Amino acid sequence: MTLASRKLESKVALVTGSSQGIGQAIAIRLAEEGANIVINYRSHPEGAEETLAKVQAAGGQCHLVDGFTIQADTGTVADVQRMIADSITHFGKLDILVNNAGIEKNADFWKVTEADYDAVMNVNLKGVFFATQALVNHLLETKRPGKIINISSVHEELPFPHFAAYCASKGGLKMLTRNLAVELAPFGITINNVAPGAIETPINTKLLNDPPKLNALLQNIPLGRLGQPKDVASIVAFLASAESDYITGTTFFVDGGLLWNYQEQ
C-alpha cells in the first residue's frame, strides 16, 4: 500500500480487545491505512506487544505509524474512562473508536448465574456505552467529527440457544447504535455495527478441532468457509474512513451468508 493511498493518515484509533483475533487484525489494518493505534488488552500483555510490533511494522520503513498498549477491563466503567483519557493524553486526540472487546458464556438459560450475566452485559454493552460516551465528550469538546465502529455479531439478529445473555447484549448494541446514529449525526459523528458470523479465531479453537460440528456449521455458510479476521478488518477500515461519511446507524454482516441460510441441526 502506497503512502498516497492511506485513508487514515493522521488519525488516531483505539481498538478494544486488540491483543489477538479480530481485534488484532483490525488494529493492523487501520495501521496499514496510516492510523496511529491504541492497543487495549485485559489480561494478555504479550499479545498486545505482538500487536504493537505488527502495527509499527505496518508503518513501513519511514515509521509513520505509532502505537501504544493500555491495560483496561472494558467491563468496568472507571477503566474504560481511563482508557479513553490516557489515549487522548498519549496522542493528543482520538478520532476512531472500535468497540471490539466481547465475551460469551455458554449455559442453559435456567442455569445462568447473575455473575455470568453481569460479566457478559458489562463487557458487551455497558462498557461500550461508556467508552463511546467518553469519546463523544472528547469530540464535542474539540468540535471534531469522529467514527465509532462496534463489533457486534450475527446474534444481534439470529437466536443462539444457550447464549441468552450474549444475544441480549448484542441486541442491545444494535438498538444503541441506531439511537446514537440519530443523536450524534448533527455533530458529524457516525456509528455503525459490524456483525461477524463464524470467524477463525482463538475463541473457536474447540470448534476447529471438532470435524463433525465444523462440517455442520460449514453447511450453513453459503460461501463454504469460515471467515478470517481480515474479512472483518476490511469493512472496519472502510467505516473508519471518509468513504463511509454518509453511513450511520447500520449493521454490516460479515458472515458468508450464514444469517439468511442458518438452520438449527
XYZ file of C-alpha atoms in Angstrom:
265
model
C 0.000 0.000 0.000
C 1.496 3.328 -1.027
C 1.553 6.258 1.327
C -0.731 8.185 -1.028
C -3.413 5.508 -0.727
C -3.567 5.547 3.063
C -7.065 6.606 4.021
C -6.478 7.208 7.736
C -3.311 9.292 7.682
C -3.028 11.478 10.835
C -5.981 9.695 12.507
C -5.834 8.016 15.925
C -7.820 4.844 16.530
C -8.459 2.876 19.695
C -9.294 -0.810 19.234
C -10.504 -2.562 22.373
C -9.582 -6.203 22.862
C -6.822 -5.983 20.270
C -4.281 -8.400 21.742
C -5.479 -11.245 19.492
C -8.016 -12.416 16.938
C -10.324 -9.962 15.215
C -9.154 -7.012 17.314
C -5.531 -7.587 16.392
C -6.405 -7.832 12.692
C -8.369 -4.578 12.898
C -5.518 -2.758 14.630
C -3.045 -3.881 11.974
C -5.353 -2.988 9.087
C -6.056 0.501 10.436
C -2.306 0.989 10.881
C -1.787 -0.066 7.256
C -4.204 2.729 6.353
C -1.991 5.203 8.237
C -3.685 5.492 11.632
C -1.863 5.608 14.944
C -3.252 2.824 17.135
C -4.120 2.421 20.799
C -4.000 -1.298 21.607
C -6.163 -2.391 24.523
C -5.851 -5.642 26.433
C -7.254 -7.005 29.667
C -5.042 -9.929 30.621
C -2.661 -10.732 27.734
C 0.125 -8.115 27.622
C 2.260 -10.413 25.457
C -0.453 -10.445 22.789
C -0.721 -6.661 22.974
C 3.037 -6.339 22.462
C 2.777 -8.627 19.429
C 0.034 -6.417 18.023
C 2.138 -3.318 18.716
C 5.095 -4.754 16.796
C 2.849 -5.523 13.821
C 1.239 -2.084 13.982
C 4.624 -0.393 13.943
C 5.765 -2.604 11.072
C 2.680 -1.523 9.132
C 4.075 1.998 9.170
C 6.856 0.919 6.848
C 10.477 1.980 6.914
C 9.511 5.614 7.449
C 7.874 4.698 10.777
C 4.898 6.938 10.073
C 2.605 4.840 12.262
C 2.910 4.598 16.037
C 1.003 2.775 18.722
C 0.907 2.046 22.404
C -0.678 -0.546 24.641
C -3.028 0.067 27.527
C -4.447 -2.364 30.059
C -8.116 -1.894 30.863
C -11.063 -4.094 31.739
C -13.716 -2.921 29.292
C -16.413 -4.257 31.597
C -15.535 -1.635 34.221
C -16.683 1.937 33.677
C -13.736 3.518 35.504
C -11.336 1.510 33.367
C -12.913 2.493 30.048
C -12.988 6.155 31.040
C -9.303 5.980 31.997
C -8.546 4.151 28.740
C -10.096 6.932 26.645
C -8.444 9.676 28.716
C -4.993 8.046 28.526
C -5.344 7.515 24.779
C -6.081 11.217 24.309
C -3.195 12.187 26.566
C -0.760 9.981 24.650
C -1.668 11.064 21.112
C -3.310 14.425 21.802
C -6.631 13.331 20.332
C -8.791 10.348 19.432
C -10.725 10.075 16.158
C -11.892 6.477 15.892
C -13.181 4.015 18.473
C -13.581 0.347 17.603
C -15.539 -1.403 20.355
C -14.275 -4.900 19.657
C -13.847 -6.495 23.103
C -16.538 -9.041 23.885
C -17.196 -12.224 25.841
C -19.759 -15.018 25.856
C -20.908 -17.601 28.403
C -22.430 -20.945 27.406
C -25.213 -22.148 29.715
C -28.828 -23.250 29.664
C -30.996 -20.192 30.328
C -32.294 -21.639 33.599
C -28.744 -22.122 34.859
C -27.295 -18.692 34.035
C -25.829 -17.060 37.144
C -26.076 -13.388 37.947
C -22.292 -13.162 37.876
C -22.082 -14.580 34.344
C -24.959 -12.389 33.146
C -23.273 -9.292 34.582
C -19.904 -10.224 33.077
C -21.352 -10.521 29.569
C -23.513 -7.408 29.741
C -20.767 -5.312 31.318
C -18.231 -6.005 28.574
C -20.542 -6.273 25.571
C -22.918 -3.405 26.294
C -22.203 -1.317 29.405
C -18.518 -0.878 28.612
C -19.298 0.001 25.008
C -21.862 2.565 26.188
C -19.448 4.397 28.476
C -16.360 4.141 26.242
C -18.430 5.665 23.458
C -19.726 8.360 25.807
C -16.162 9.290 26.799
C -15.082 9.564 23.159
C -18.160 11.616 22.249
C -17.442 14.074 25.066
C -13.899 14.488 23.723
C -15.167 15.062 20.179
C -17.760 17.576 21.327
C -15.200 19.464 23.409
C -12.781 19.644 20.475
C -15.567 20.267 17.935
C -14.449 17.463 15.632
C -16.241 14.647 13.802
C -15.482 11.042 14.638
C -16.132 7.384 13.867
C -17.450 4.690 16.179
C -17.489 1.093 14.976
C -18.947 -1.647 17.159
C -18.098 -5.282 16.613
C -21.469 -6.875 17.143
C -22.480 -10.362 15.949
C -24.957 -12.136 13.691
C -26.609 -12.872 17.042
C -27.963 -9.347 17.220
C -30.491 -10.907 14.811
C -30.016 -14.676 14.972
C -31.117 -16.678 18.051
C -28.294 -18.614 19.724
C -29.704 -21.132 22.211
C -27.720 -21.435 25.467
C -26.198 -17.970 24.971
C -29.131 -15.832 26.102
C -27.092 -13.097 27.802
C -24.804 -12.795 24.791
C -27.758 -12.411 22.401
C -29.374 -9.854 24.704
C -26.144 -7.842 24.794
C -25.802 -7.813 21.016
C -29.471 -6.976 20.514
C -28.991 -4.066 22.904
C -25.917 -2.981 20.969
C -27.943 -2.916 17.740
C -30.526 -0.571 19.273
C -27.867 1.586 20.959
C -26.177 2.048 17.592
C -29.414 3.069 15.882
C -30.292 5.507 18.645
C -26.857 7.137 18.762
C -26.772 7.405 14.974
C -29.690 9.836 15.203
C -28.426 11.660 18.277
C -24.822 12.111 17.140
C -25.305 12.805 13.435
C -25.688 16.590 13.899
C -22.123 16.643 15.247
C -20.627 14.702 12.340
C -20.136 11.585 14.460
C -21.130 8.317 12.815
C -21.676 4.954 14.472
C -22.109 1.564 12.827
C -22.001 -2.119 13.688
C -20.005 -4.870 12.047
C -21.577 -8.251 12.755
C -19.261 -11.219 12.164
C -20.526 -14.744 11.725
C -18.215 -17.720 12.279
C -14.655 -16.378 12.205
C -11.485 -18.450 12.551
C -10.073 -17.055 15.807
C -8.620 -18.490 19.038
C -12.076 -18.397 20.662
C -13.195 -21.032 18.138
C -10.290 -23.439 18.682
C -12.582 -26.093 20.158
C -14.874 -25.905 17.133
C -11.968 -26.089 14.697
C -10.851 -29.322 16.349
C -14.311 -30.929 16.162
C -14.802 -32.002 12.496
C -18.490 -33.061 12.803
C -19.521 -29.742 14.377
C -17.328 -27.761 11.996
C -18.771 -29.520 8.936
C -22.325 -28.963 10.187
C -21.582 -25.258 10.537
C -19.969 -25.021 7.107
C -23.122 -26.489 5.569
C -24.955 -23.418 6.890
C -22.498 -20.980 5.283
C -23.253 -20.461 1.574
C -19.684 -19.355 0.846
C -18.497 -22.664 2.340
C -15.768 -21.424 4.650
C -15.183 -19.741 7.970
C -14.391 -16.069 7.881
C -10.906 -14.755 8.573
C -10.132 -11.834 10.897
C -9.025 -9.830 7.863
C -12.543 -10.145 6.412
C -13.840 -8.184 9.391
C -10.904 -5.765 9.420
C -11.559 -4.732 5.823
C -15.069 -3.419 6.462
C -13.905 -1.711 9.664
C -11.224 0.131 7.681
C -13.896 1.333 5.259
C -16.192 2.503 8.065
C -13.303 4.313 9.751
C -12.510 6.246 6.567
C -14.072 9.280 4.907
C -15.512 6.958 2.261
C -18.244 5.996 4.751
C -19.175 9.530 5.833
C -22.798 9.141 4.697
C -23.323 5.832 6.505
C -24.558 5.681 10.088
C -26.828 3.503 12.210
C -26.250 0.441 10.037
C -25.131 -3.132 10.673
C -22.830 -4.809 8.161
C -22.963 -8.613 8.326
C -19.666 -10.371 7.618
C -20.836 -13.971 7.682
C -20.550 -15.619 4.274
C -24.339 -15.644 4.028
C -24.831 -17.534 7.312
C -27.559 -15.318 8.762
C -30.064 -15.837 5.967
C -29.269 -19.527 5.494
C -28.950 -20.781 9.088
C -30.937 -23.798 10.271
C -30.687 -25.476 13.680
C -29.357 -29.021 13.373
